[in-house]
Amino acid sequence: MMLAFSNIFRCHRLIQNPVRLLLVRNWHKEPIPVSWEKPEIGWTKLNFDGSCKGRGGKGSIGGVFRNHKAEFLLGYAESIGRTTSTIAELSALRRGLELVLENGWTDVWLEGDAKTLIDIIVRRRQVKCTELQKYVSHINLIIPELNNCVMTHIYREGNRAADKFAQIGHQLEKPRIWWHVPPDEVVSIVDEDAEGKIILHAWILYVELNQAYGDHRTE
């Protein structure tokens, strides 16, 4: 279900501590079936993703536009240098929105796999980092120019095409755009999305340990 920007989202505060992460399967929750969904007639859907290898490591972005027939319209990928995962995600969204304006798409469904962006963009959660504020401000200037815009979160299993473009971005020396025909690495994913392939999202229990306290979260 698509969620409008006026909807209320629960805020998840990010707490950064020097911790070790243990990944343990949580068998108390059933896997969730995930599939990519087509937009409505007349709408264009953007799936975007940012990639960052290591904290403060090499970043890249990618995204893919498709119509109500699940037809590939445009894909983009770019290496953005050293950055953080949140800035990579915001950069991927910002670049996608810039392409939205350049192509004259006015009814747009935005979808990514970073829940943090829902808080920042939809709920307008305040960010203290100056660089983050710059990206958020630019995004918030573009969105009002569209006739209709909704944003949703999807588990990574439903965002595979955008993820693949972001991975391609790591290999590029300069930004690249694909029109109408996706690169070979993405063709099978686009076809599977169009067919409505369902992939199970397994719940993972993240156990965070440090010297002061123990905590856990699921995703």
mmCIF file with all atom_site columns, C-alpha atoms in Angstrom:
data_model
loop_
_atom_site.group_PDB
_atom_site.id
_atom_site.type_symbol
_atom_site.label_atom_id
_atom_site.label_alt_id
_atom_site.label_comp_id
_atom_site.label_asym_id
_atom_site.label_entity_id
_atom_site.label_seq_id
_atom_site.pdbx_PDB_ins_code
_atom_site.Cartn_x
_atom_site.Cartn_y
_atom_site.Cartn_z
_atom_site.occupancy
_atom_site.B_iso_or_equiv
_atom_site.pdbx_formal_charge
_atom_site.auth_seq_id
_atom_site.auth_comp_id
_atom_site.auth_asym_id
_atom_site.auth_atom_id
_atom_site.pdbx_PDB_model_num
ATOM 1   C CA . MET A 1 1   ? 0.000  0.000   0.000   1.00 0.00 ? 1   MET A CA 1
ATOM 2   C CA . MET A 1 2   ? 1.347  3.427   -0.899  1.00 0.00 ? 2   MET A CA 1
ATOM 3   C CA . LEU A 1 3   ? 1.653  5.973   1.883   1.00 0.00 ? 3   LEU A CA 1
ATOM 4   C CA . ALA A 1 4   ? 1.245  9.713   1.329   1.00 0.00 ? 4   ALA A CA 1
ATOM 5   C CA . PHE A 1 5   ? 3.640  12.208  2.852   1.00 0.00 ? 5   PHE A CA 1
ATOM 6   C CA . SER A 1 6   ? 0.967  13.365  5.295   1.00 0.00 ? 6   SER A CA 1
ATOM 7   C CA . ASN A 1 7   ? 0.895  9.975   7.014   1.00 0.00 ? 7   ASN A CA 1
ATOM 8   C CA . ILE A 1 8   ? 2.409  9.586   10.446  1.00 0.00 ? 8   ILE A CA 1
ATOM 9   C CA . PHE A 1 9   ? 5.345  7.249   10.880  1.00 0.00 ? 9   PHE A CA 1
ATOM 10  C CA . ARG A 1 10  ? 6.824  5.947   14.077  1.00 0.00 ? 10  ARG A CA 1
ATOM 11  C CA . CYS A 1 11  ? 10.194 7.503   14.686  1.00 0.00 ? 11  CYS A CA 1
ATOM 12  C CA . HIS A 1 12  ? 13.122 5.142   15.153  1.00 0.00 ? 12  HIS A CA 1
ATOM 13  C CA . ARG A 1 13  ? 16.024 6.993   16.764  1.00 0.00 ? 13  ARG A CA 1
ATOM 14  C CA . LEU A 1 14  ? 19.424 5.833   15.605  1.00 0.00 ? 14  LEU A CA 1
ATOM 15  C CA . ILE A 1 15  ? 21.918 5.309   18.390  1.00 0.00 ? 15  ILE A CA 1
ATOM 16  C CA . GLN A 1 16  ? 25.498 4.934   17.247  1.00 0.00 ? 16  GLN A CA 1
ATOM 17  C CA . ASN A 1 17  ? 27.798 3.180   19.702  1.00 0.00 ? 17  ASN A CA 1
ATOM 18  C CA . PRO A 1 18  ? 30.987 1.162   19.380  1.00 0.00 ? 18  PRO A CA 1
ATOM 19  C CA . VAL A 1 19  ? 29.300 -2.225  19.377  1.00 0.00 ? 19  VAL A CA 1
ATOM 20  C CA . ARG A 1 20  ? 29.692 -5.677  17.955  1.00 0.00 ? 20  ARG A CA 1
ATOM 21  C CA . LEU A 1 21  ? 26.775 -7.041  15.943  1.00 0.00 ? 21  LEU A CA 1
ATOM 22  C CA . LEU A 1 22  ? 25.782 -10.679 16.159  1.00 0.00 ? 22  LEU A CA 1
ATOM 23  C CA . LEU A 1 23  ? 23.316 -11.819 13.502  1.00 0.00 ? 23  LEU A CA 1
ATOM 24  C CA . VAL A 1 24  ? 20.998 -14.553 14.721  1.00 0.00 ? 24  VAL A CA 1
ATOM 25  C CA . ARG A 1 25  ? 17.918 -15.875 12.983  1.00 0.00 ? 25  ARG A CA 1
ATOM 26  C CA . ASN A 1 26  ? 14.767 -15.222 14.936  1.00 0.00 ? 26  ASN A CA 1
ATOM 27  C CA . TRP A 1 27  ? 12.611 -18.286 14.408  1.00 0.00 ? 27  TRP A CA 1
ATOM 28  C CA . HIS A 1 28  ? 9.700  -16.765 16.336  1.00 0.00 ? 28  HIS A CA 1
ATOM 29  C CA . LYS A 1 29  ? 8.588  -14.760 13.294  1.00 0.00 ? 29  LYS A CA 1
ATOM 30  C CA . GLU A 1 30  ? 7.469  -16.136 9.969   1.00 0.00 ? 30  GLU A CA 1
ATOM 31  C CA . PRO A 1 31  ? 9.305  -14.986 6.828   1.00 0.00 ? 31  PRO A CA 1
ATOM 32  C CA . ILE A 1 32  ? 7.534  -12.175 4.988   1.00 0.00 ? 32  ILE A CA 1
ATOM 33  C CA . PRO A 1 33  ? 6.689  -12.598 1.274   1.00 0.00 ? 33  PRO A CA 1
ATOM 34  C CA . VAL A 1 34  ? 8.061  -9.617  -0.632  1.00 0.00 ? 34  VAL A CA 1
ATOM 35  C CA . SER A 1 35  ? 7.503  -8.626  -4.239  1.00 0.00 ? 35  SER A CA 1
ATOM 36  C CA . TRP A 1 36  ? 7.942  -5.495  -6.320  1.00 0.00 ? 36  TRP A CA 1
ATOM 37  C CA . GLU A 1 37  ? 4.620  -3.793  -7.161  1.00 0.00 ? 37  GLU A CA 1
ATOM 38  C CA . LYS A 1 38  ? 3.700  -1.909  -10.307 1.00 0.00 ? 38  LYS A CA 1
ATOM 39  C CA . PRO A 1 39  ? 2.522  1.706   -10.028 1.00 0.00 ? 39  PRO A CA 1
ATOM 40  C CA . GLU A 1 40  ? -0.933 2.780   -11.152 1.00 0.00 ? 40  GLU A CA 1
ATOM 41  C CA . ILE A 1 41  ? -1.628 3.846   -14.734 1.00 0.00 ? 41  ILE A CA 1
ATOM 42  C CA . GLY A 1 42  ? -0.112 7.252   -15.366 1.00 0.00 ? 42  GLY A CA 1
ATOM 43  C CA . TRP A 1 43  ? 2.384  6.936   -12.529 1.00 0.00 ? 43  TRP A CA 1
ATOM 44  C CA . THR A 1 44  ? 6.133  6.408   -12.679 1.00 0.00 ? 44  THR A CA 1
ATOM 45  C CA . LYS A 1 45  ? 7.857  4.402   -9.979  1.00 0.00 ? 45  LYS A CA 1
ATOM 46  C CA . LEU A 1 46  ? 11.394 5.074   -8.788  1.00 0.00 ? 46  LEU A CA 1
ATOM 47  C CA . ASN A 1 47  ? 13.253 2.471   -6.787  1.00 0.00 ? 47  ASN A CA 1
ATOM 48  C CA . PHE A 1 48  ? 16.495 3.877   -5.406  1.00 0.00 ? 48  PHE A CA 1
ATOM 49  C CA . ASP A 1 49  ? 19.376 2.631   -3.296  1.00 0.00 ? 49  ASP A CA 1
ATOM 50  C CA . GLY A 1 50  ? 22.642 3.816   -1.834  1.00 0.00 ? 50  GLY A CA 1
ATOM 51  C CA . SER A 1 51  ? 25.623 1.618   -1.103  1.00 0.00 ? 51  SER A CA 1
ATOM 52  C CA . CYS A 1 52  ? 28.491 2.259   1.273   1.00 0.00 ? 52  CYS A CA 1
ATOM 53  C CA . LYS A 1 53  ? 31.320 -0.199  1.779   1.00 0.00 ? 53  LYS A CA 1
ATOM 54  C CA . GLY A 1 54  ? 32.385 0.152   5.385   1.00 0.00 ? 54  GLY A CA 1
ATOM 55  C CA . ARG A 1 55  ? 31.786 3.070   7.754   1.00 0.00 ? 55  ARG A CA 1
ATOM 56  C CA . GLY A 1 56  ? 32.832 6.200   5.912   1.00 0.00 ? 56  GLY A CA 1
ATOM 57  C CA . GLY A 1 57  ? 33.858 4.008   3.007   1.00 0.00 ? 57  GLY A CA 1
ATOM 58  C CA . LYS A 1 58  ? 33.386 4.147   -0.727  1.00 0.00 ? 58  LYS A CA 1
ATOM 59  C CA . GLY A 1 59  ? 29.839 5.068   -1.664  1.00 0.00 ? 59  GLY A CA 1
ATOM 60  C CA . SER A 1 60  ? 27.702 4.645   -4.752  1.00 0.00 ? 60  SER A CA 1
ATOM 61  C CA . ILE A 1 61  ? 24.101 5.220   -5.781  1.00 0.00 ? 61  ILE A CA 1
ATOM 62  C CA . GLY A 1 62  ? 21.648 3.647   -8.186  1.00 0.00 ? 62  GLY A CA 1
ATOM 63  C CA . GLY A 1 63  ? 18.031 3.729   -9.205  1.00 0.00 ? 63  GLY A CA 1
ATOM 64  C CA . VAL A 1 64  ? 15.502 2.488   -11.718 1.00 0.00 ? 64  VAL A CA 1
ATOM 65  C CA . PHE A 1 65  ? 12.310 3.975   -13.178 1.00 0.00 ? 65  PHE A CA 1
ATOM 66  C CA . ARG A 1 66  ? 9.431  1.808   -14.418 1.00 0.00 ? 66  ARG A CA 1
ATOM 67  C CA . ASN A 1 67  ? 5.857  2.435   -15.552 1.00 0.00 ? 67  ASN A CA 1
ATOM 68  C CA . HIS A 1 68  ? 2.521  0.756   -14.812 1.00 0.00 ? 68  HIS A CA 1
ATOM 69  C CA . LYS A 1 69  ? 3.402  -2.060  -17.214 1.00 0.00 ? 69  LYS A CA 1
ATOM 70  C CA . ALA A 1 70  ? 6.653  -2.680  -15.319 1.00 0.00 ? 70  ALA A CA 1
ATOM 71  C CA . GLU A 1 71  ? 8.527  -1.516  -18.410 1.00 0.00 ? 71  GLU A CA 1
ATOM 72  C CA . PHE A 1 72  ? 12.069 -0.261  -17.858 1.00 0.00 ? 72  PHE A CA 1
ATOM 73  C CA . LEU A 1 73  ? 12.262 3.460   -18.533 1.00 0.00 ? 73  LEU A CA 1
ATOM 74  C CA . LEU A 1 74  ? 15.585 4.580   -17.126 1.00 0.00 ? 74  LEU A CA 1
ATOM 75  C CA . GLY A 1 75  ? 18.333 3.449   -14.806 1.00 0.00 ? 75  GLY A CA 1
ATOM 76  C CA . TYR A 1 76  ? 21.189 5.376   -13.248 1.00 0.00 ? 76  TYR A CA 1
ATOM 77  C CA . ALA A 1 77  ? 24.358 4.609   -11.311 1.00 0.00 ? 77  ALA A CA 1
ATOM 78  C CA . GLU A 1 78  ? 27.230 6.648   -9.952  1.00 0.00 ? 78  GLU A CA 1
ATOM 79  C CA . SER A 1 79  ? 30.201 6.415   -7.620  1.00 0.00 ? 79  SER A CA 1
ATOM 80  C CA . ILE A 1 80  ? 30.089 9.208   -5.018  1.00 0.00 ? 80  ILE A CA 1
ATOM 81  C CA . GLY A 1 81  ? 33.345 8.717   -3.130  1.00 0.00 ? 81  GLY A CA 1
ATOM 82  C CA . ARG A 1 82  ? 33.768 8.375   0.627   1.00 0.00 ? 82  ARG A CA 1
ATOM 83  C CA . THR A 1 83  ? 30.515 8.876   2.504   1.00 0.00 ? 83  THR A CA 1
ATOM 84  C CA . THR A 1 84  ? 28.071 7.317   4.966   1.00 0.00 ? 84  THR A CA 1
ATOM 85  C CA . SER A 1 85  ? 25.188 4.938   4.258   1.00 0.00 ? 85  SER A CA 1
ATOM 86  C CA . THR A 1 86  ? 22.544 7.573   5.086   1.00 0.00 ? 86  THR A CA 1
ATOM 87  C CA . ILE A 1 87  ? 24.074 10.171  2.786   1.00 0.00 ? 87  ILE A CA 1
ATOM 88  C CA . ALA A 1 88  ? 24.366 7.539   0.050   1.00 0.00 ? 88  ALA A CA 1
ATOM 89  C CA . GLU A 1 89  ? 20.642 6.783   0.365   1.00 0.00 ? 89  GLU A CA 1
ATOM 90  C CA . LEU A 1 90  ? 19.736 10.484  0.315   1.00 0.00 ? 90  LEU A CA 1
ATOM 91  C CA . SER A 1 91  ? 22.035 11.059  -2.651  1.00 0.00 ? 91  SER A CA 1
ATOM 92  C CA . ALA A 1 92  ? 20.366 8.222   -4.565  1.00 0.00 ? 92  ALA A CA 1
ATOM 93  C CA . LEU A 1 93  ? 16.935 9.722   -3.886  1.00 0.00 ? 93  LEU A CA 1
ATOM 94  C CA . ARG A 1 94  ? 18.027 13.244  -4.776  1.00 0.00 ? 94  ARG A CA 1
ATOM 95  C CA . ARG A 1 95  ? 19.536 12.138  -8.084  1.00 0.00 ? 95  ARG A CA 1
ATOM 96  C CA . GLY A 1 96  ? 16.387 10.194  -8.864  1.00 0.00 ? 96  GLY A CA 1
ATOM 97  C CA . LEU A 1 97  ? 14.216 13.240  -8.205  1.00 0.00 ? 97  LEU A CA 1
ATOM 98  C CA . GLU A 1 98  ? 16.440 15.360  -10.434 1.00 0.00 ? 98  GLU A CA 1
ATOM 99  C CA . LEU A 1 99  ? 15.820 12.852  -13.224 1.00 0.00 ? 99  LEU A CA 1
ATOM 100 C CA . VAL A 1 100 ? 12.091 12.979  -12.483 1.00 0.00 ? 100 VAL A CA 1
ATOM 101 C CA . LEU A 1 101 ? 12.095 16.722  -13.239 1.00 0.00 ? 101 LEU A CA 1
ATOM 102 C CA . GLU A 1 102 ? 14.309 16.332  -16.299 1.00 0.00 ? 102 GLU A CA 1
ATOM 103 C CA . ASN A 1 103 ? 11.883 13.788  -17.798 1.00 0.00 ? 103 ASN A CA 1
ATOM 104 C CA . GLY A 1 104 ? 8.691  15.621  -16.891 1.00 0.00 ? 104 GLY A CA 1
ATOM 105 C CA . TRP A 1 105 ? 7.205  12.874  -14.730 1.00 0.00 ? 105 TRP A CA 1
ATOM 106 C CA . THR A 1 106 ? 4.643  14.412  -12.390 1.00 0.00 ? 106 THR A CA 1
ATOM 107 C CA . ASP A 1 107 ? 2.990  11.481  -10.587 1.00 0.00 ? 107 ASP A CA 1
ATOM 108 C CA . VAL A 1 108 ? 5.751  9.559   -8.878  1.00 0.00 ? 108 VAL A CA 1
ATOM 109 C CA . TRP A 1 109 ? 6.014  6.687   -6.422  1.00 0.00 ? 109 TRP A CA 1
ATOM 110 C CA . LEU A 1 110 ? 9.321  6.679   -4.541  1.00 0.00 ? 110 LEU A CA 1
ATOM 111 C CA . GLU A 1 111 ? 10.476 3.444   -2.932  1.00 0.00 ? 111 GLU A CA 1
ATOM 112 C CA . GLY A 1 112 ? 13.627 2.448   -1.081  1.00 0.00 ? 112 GLY A CA 1
ATOM 113 C CA . ASP A 1 113 ? 14.804 -0.047  1.501   1.00 0.00 ? 113 ASP A CA 1
ATOM 114 C CA . ALA A 1 114 ? 16.153 2.433   4.094   1.00 0.00 ? 114 ALA A CA 1
ATOM 115 C CA . LYS A 1 115 ? 13.564 3.016   6.835   1.00 0.00 ? 115 LYS A CA 1
ATOM 116 C CA . THR A 1 116 ? 15.550 5.981   8.122   1.00 0.00 ? 116 THR A CA 1
ATOM 117 C CA . LEU A 1 117 ? 14.591 7.975   5.032   1.00 0.00 ? 117 LEU A CA 1
ATOM 118 C CA . ILE A 1 118 ? 10.900 7.580   5.857   1.00 0.00 ? 118 ILE A CA 1
ATOM 119 C CA . ASP A 1 119 ? 11.532 9.387   9.134   1.00 0.00 ? 119 ASP A CA 1
ATOM 120 C CA . ILE A 1 120 ? 13.699 12.057  7.540   1.00 0.00 ? 120 ILE A CA 1
ATOM 121 C CA . ILE A 1 121 ? 11.656 12.828  4.413   1.00 0.00 ? 121 ILE A CA 1
ATOM 122 C CA . VAL A 1 122 ? 8.069  11.883  5.252   1.00 0.00 ? 122 VAL A CA 1
ATOM 123 C CA . ARG A 1 123 ? 7.953  12.594  8.964   1.00 0.00 ? 123 ARG A CA 1
ATOM 124 C CA . ARG A 1 124 ? 10.479 15.421  8.553   1.00 0.00 ? 124 ARG A CA 1
ATOM 125 C CA . ARG A 1 125 ? 12.665 14.189  11.354  1.00 0.00 ? 125 ARG A CA 1
ATOM 126 C CA . GLN A 1 126 ? 15.301 16.749  12.226  1.00 0.00 ? 126 GLN A CA 1
ATOM 127 C CA . VAL A 1 127 ? 18.907 15.994  11.326  1.00 0.00 ? 127 VAL A CA 1
ATOM 128 C CA . LYS A 1 128 ? 21.884 17.790  12.872  1.00 0.00 ? 128 LYS A CA 1
ATOM 129 C CA . CYS A 1 129 ? 24.544 16.958  10.309  1.00 0.00 ? 129 CYS A CA 1
ATOM 130 C CA . THR A 1 130 ? 25.086 19.907  7.947   1.00 0.00 ? 130 THR A CA 1
ATOM 131 C CA . GLU A 1 131 ? 25.712 17.678  4.949   1.00 0.00 ? 131 GLU A CA 1
ATOM 132 C CA . LEU A 1 132 ? 22.525 15.708  5.623   1.00 0.00 ? 132 LEU A CA 1
ATOM 133 C CA . GLN A 1 133 ? 20.568 18.959  5.891   1.00 0.00 ? 133 GLN A CA 1
ATOM 134 C CA . LYS A 1 134 ? 21.829 19.989  2.458   1.00 0.00 ? 134 LYS A CA 1
ATOM 135 C CA . TYR A 1 135 ? 20.481 16.826  0.829   1.00 0.00 ? 135 TYR A CA 1
ATOM 136 C CA . VAL A 1 136 ? 17.191 16.957  2.716   1.00 0.00 ? 136 VAL A CA 1
ATOM 137 C CA . SER A 1 137 ? 16.624 20.598  1.779   1.00 0.00 ? 137 SER A CA 1
ATOM 138 C CA . HIS A 1 138 ? 17.209 19.876  -1.899  1.00 0.00 ? 138 HIS A CA 1
ATOM 139 C CA . ILE A 1 139 ? 14.827 16.909  -1.829  1.00 0.00 ? 139 ILE A CA 1
ATOM 140 C CA . ASN A 1 140 ? 12.156 18.953  -0.052  1.00 0.00 ? 140 ASN A CA 1
ATOM 141 C CA . LEU A 1 141 ? 12.427 21.623  -2.742  1.00 0.00 ? 141 LEU A CA 1
ATOM 142 C CA . ILE A 1 142 ? 11.837 19.147  -5.559  1.00 0.00 ? 142 ILE A CA 1
ATOM 143 C CA . ILE A 1 143 ? 8.907  17.156  -4.129  1.00 0.00 ? 143 ILE A CA 1
ATOM 144 C CA . PRO A 1 144 ? 6.400  20.096  -4.106  1.00 0.00 ? 144 PRO A CA 1
ATOM 145 C CA . GLU A 1 145 ? 6.981  20.545  -7.843  1.00 0.00 ? 145 GLU A CA 1
ATOM 146 C CA . LEU A 1 146 ? 5.300  17.191  -8.513  1.00 0.00 ? 146 LEU A CA 1
ATOM 147 C CA . ASN A 1 147 ? 1.554  16.765  -8.905  1.00 0.00 ? 147 ASN A CA 1
ATOM 148 C CA . ASN A 1 148 ? 1.469  13.640  -6.770  1.00 0.00 ? 148 ASN A CA 1
ATOM 149 C CA . CYS A 1 149 ? 4.227  11.937  -4.828  1.00 0.00 ? 149 CYS A CA 1
ATOM 150 C CA . VAL A 1 150 ? 4.176  9.044   -2.376  1.00 0.00 ? 150 VAL A CA 1
ATOM 151 C CA . MET A 1 151 ? 7.028  7.273   -0.638  1.00 0.00 ? 151 MET A CA 1
ATOM 152 C CA . THR A 1 152 ? 7.166  3.749   0.738   1.00 0.00 ? 152 THR A CA 1
ATOM 153 C CA . HIS A 1 153 ? 9.614  1.398   2.360   1.00 0.00 ? 153 HIS A CA 1
ATOM 154 C CA . ILE A 1 154 ? 10.278 -2.011  0.830   1.00 0.00 ? 154 ILE A CA 1
ATOM 155 C CA . TYR A 1 155 ? 12.477 -4.787  2.133   1.00 0.00 ? 155 TYR A CA 1
ATOM 156 C CA . ARG A 1 156 ? 15.676 -5.296  0.160   1.00 0.00 ? 156 ARG A CA 1
ATOM 157 C CA . GLU A 1 157 ? 14.185 -8.338  -1.592  1.00 0.00 ? 157 GLU A CA 1
ATOM 158 C CA . GLY A 1 158 ? 11.778 -5.985  -3.378  1.00 0.00 ? 158 GLY A CA 1
ATOM 159 C CA . ASN A 1 159 ? 14.479 -3.437  -4.189  1.00 0.00 ? 159 ASN A CA 1
ATOM 160 C CA . ARG A 1 160 ? 16.923 -5.727  -5.972  1.00 0.00 ? 160 ARG A CA 1
ATOM 161 C CA . ALA A 1 161 ? 17.037 -3.775  -9.238  1.00 0.00 ? 161 ALA A CA 1
ATOM 162 C CA . ALA A 1 162 ? 18.007 -0.525  -7.514  1.00 0.00 ? 162 ALA A CA 1
ATOM 163 C CA . ASP A 1 163 ? 20.519 -2.391  -5.365  1.00 0.00 ? 163 ASP A CA 1
ATOM 164 C CA . LYS A 1 164 ? 22.131 -3.873  -8.472  1.00 0.00 ? 164 LYS A CA 1
ATOM 165 C CA . PHE A 1 165 ? 22.458 -0.416  -10.043 1.00 0.00 ? 165 PHE A CA 1
ATOM 166 C CA . ALA A 1 166 ? 24.082 0.859   -6.848  1.00 0.00 ? 166 ALA A CA 1
ATOM 167 C CA . GLN A 1 167 ? 26.560 -2.037  -6.980  1.00 0.00 ? 167 GLN A CA 1
ATOM 168 C CA . ILE A 1 168 ? 27.325 -1.180  -10.608 1.00 0.00 ? 168 ILE A CA 1
ATOM 169 C CA . GLY A 1 169 ? 28.003 2.370   -9.446  1.00 0.00 ? 169 GLY A CA 1
ATOM 170 C CA . HIS A 1 170 ? 31.020 1.199   -7.465  1.00 0.00 ? 170 HIS A CA 1
ATOM 171 C CA . GLN A 1 171 ? 32.664 0.172   -10.730 1.00 0.00 ? 171 GLN A CA 1
ATOM 172 C CA . LEU A 1 172 ? 32.067 3.423   -12.624 1.00 0.00 ? 172 LEU A CA 1
ATOM 173 C CA . GLU A 1 173 ? 34.498 6.289   -13.088 1.00 0.00 ? 173 GLU A CA 1
ATOM 174 C CA . LYS A 1 174 ? 31.723 8.693   -14.105 1.00 0.00 ? 174 LYS A CA 1
ATOM 175 C CA . PRO A 1 175 ? 27.899 8.822   -13.756 1.00 0.00 ? 175 PRO A CA 1
ATOM 176 C CA . ARG A 1 176 ? 25.931 6.724   -16.215 1.00 0.00 ? 176 ARG A CA 1
ATOM 177 C CA . ILE A 1 177 ? 22.310 6.551   -17.378 1.00 0.00 ? 177 ILE A CA 1
ATOM 178 C CA . TRP A 1 178 ? 20.607 3.697   -19.235 1.00 0.00 ? 178 TRP A CA 1
ATOM 179 C CA . TRP A 1 179 ? 17.565 4.500   -21.383 1.00 0.00 ? 179 TRP A CA 1
ATOM 180 C CA . HIS A 1 180 ? 14.832 1.952   -22.172 1.00 0.00 ? 180 HIS A CA 1
ATOM 181 C CA . VAL A 1 181 ? 17.188 -1.053  -22.063 1.00 0.00 ? 181 VAL A CA 1
ATOM 182 C CA . PRO A 1 182 ? 18.723 -2.107  -18.735 1.00 0.00 ? 182 PRO A CA 1
ATOM 183 C CA . PRO A 1 183 ? 22.293 -3.419  -18.440 1.00 0.00 ? 183 PRO A CA 1
ATOM 184 C CA . ASP A 1 184 ? 22.711 -7.170  -18.666 1.00 0.00 ? 184 ASP A CA 1
ATOM 185 C CA . GLU A 1 185 ? 23.242 -7.496  -14.910 1.00 0.00 ? 185 GLU A CA 1
ATOM 186 C CA . VAL A 1 186 ? 19.759 -6.117  -14.241 1.00 0.00 ? 186 VAL A CA 1
ATOM 187 C CA . VAL A 1 187 ? 17.678 -7.723  -17.022 1.00 0.00 ? 187 VAL A CA 1
ATOM 188 C CA . SER A 1 188 ? 16.704 -10.863 -15.104 1.00 0.00 ? 188 SER A CA 1
ATOM 189 C CA . ILE A 1 189 ? 15.716 -8.882  -12.003 1.00 0.00 ? 189 ILE A CA 1
ATOM 190 C CA . VAL A 1 190 ? 13.541 -6.498  -14.001 1.00 0.00 ? 190 VAL A CA 1
ATOM 191 C CA . ASP A 1 191 ? 11.854 -9.464  -15.695 1.00 0.00 ? 191 ASP A CA 1
ATOM 192 C CA . GLU A 1 192 ? 11.240 -11.229 -12.369 1.00 0.00 ? 192 GLU A CA 1
ATOM 193 C CA . ASP A 1 193 ? 9.800  -8.059  -10.850 1.00 0.00 ? 193 ASP A CA 1
ATOM 194 C CA . ALA A 1 194 ? 7.451  -7.678  -13.815 1.00 0.00 ? 194 ALA A CA 1
ATOM 195 C CA . GLU A 1 195 ? 6.285  -11.256 -13.328 1.00 0.00 ? 195 GLU A CA 1
ATOM 196 C CA . GLY A 1 196 ? 5.577  -10.582 -9.650  1.00 0.00 ? 196 GLY A CA 1
ATOM 197 C CA . LYS A 1 197 ? 8.210  -12.943 -8.268  1.00 0.00 ? 197 LYS A CA 1
ATOM 198 C CA . ILE A 1 198 ? 7.858  -13.384 -4.512  1.00 0.00 ? 198 ILE A CA 1
ATOM 199 C CA . ILE A 1 199 ? 10.952 -13.640 -2.310  1.00 0.00 ? 199 ILE A CA 1
ATOM 200 C CA . LEU A 1 200 ? 10.765 -14.431 1.390   1.00 0.00 ? 200 LEU A CA 1
ATOM 201 C CA . HIS A 1 201 ? 12.258 -11.886 3.764   1.00 0.00 ? 201 HIS A CA 1
ATOM 202 C CA . ALA A 1 202 ? 13.669 -13.714 6.770   1.00 0.00 ? 202 ALA A CA 1
ATOM 203 C CA . TRP A 1 203 ? 13.533 -11.837 10.047  1.00 0.00 ? 203 TRP A CA 1
ATOM 204 C CA . ILE A 1 204 ? 16.980 -11.382 11.525  1.00 0.00 ? 204 ILE A CA 1
ATOM 205 C CA . LEU A 1 205 ? 17.661 -10.658 15.176  1.00 0.00 ? 205 LEU A CA 1
ATOM 206 C CA . TYR A 1 206 ? 20.465 -8.155  15.596  1.00 0.00 ? 206 TYR A CA 1
ATOM 207 C CA . VAL A 1 207 ? 22.072 -8.471  19.003  1.00 0.00 ? 207 VAL A CA 1
ATOM 208 C CA . GLU A 1 208 ? 24.201 -5.464  19.854  1.00 0.00 ? 208 GLU A CA 1
ATOM 209 C CA . LEU A 1 209 ? 26.851 -5.970  22.521  1.00 0.00 ? 209 LEU A CA 1
ATOM 210 C CA . ASN A 1 210 ? 29.273 -3.568  24.149  1.00 0.00 ? 210 ASN A CA 1
ATOM 211 C CA . GLN A 1 211 ? 30.877 -3.136  27.516  1.00 0.00 ? 211 GLN A CA 1
ATOM 212 C CA . ALA A 1 212 ? 28.122 -0.951  28.929  1.00 0.00 ? 212 ALA A CA 1
ATOM 213 C CA . TYR A 1 213 ? 24.892 -2.647  27.895  1.00 0.00 ? 213 TYR A CA 1
ATOM 214 C CA . GLY A 1 214 ? 23.155 -5.176  25.722  1.00 0.00 ? 214 GLY A CA 1
ATOM 215 C CA . ASP A 1 215 ? 20.398 -4.401  23.245  1.00 0.00 ? 215 ASP A CA 1
ATOM 216 C CA . HIS A 1 216 ? 18.760 -5.967  20.231  1.00 0.00 ? 216 HIS A CA 1
ATOM 217 C CA . ARG A 1 217 ? 16.577 -5.119  17.292  1.00 0.00 ? 217 ARG A CA 1
ATOM 218 C CA . THR A 1 218 ? 14.902 -7.002  14.474  1.00 0.00 ? 218 THR A CA 1
ATOM 219 C CA . GLU A 1 219 ? 14.777 -6.105  10.812  1.00 0.00 ? 219 GLU A CA 1
#
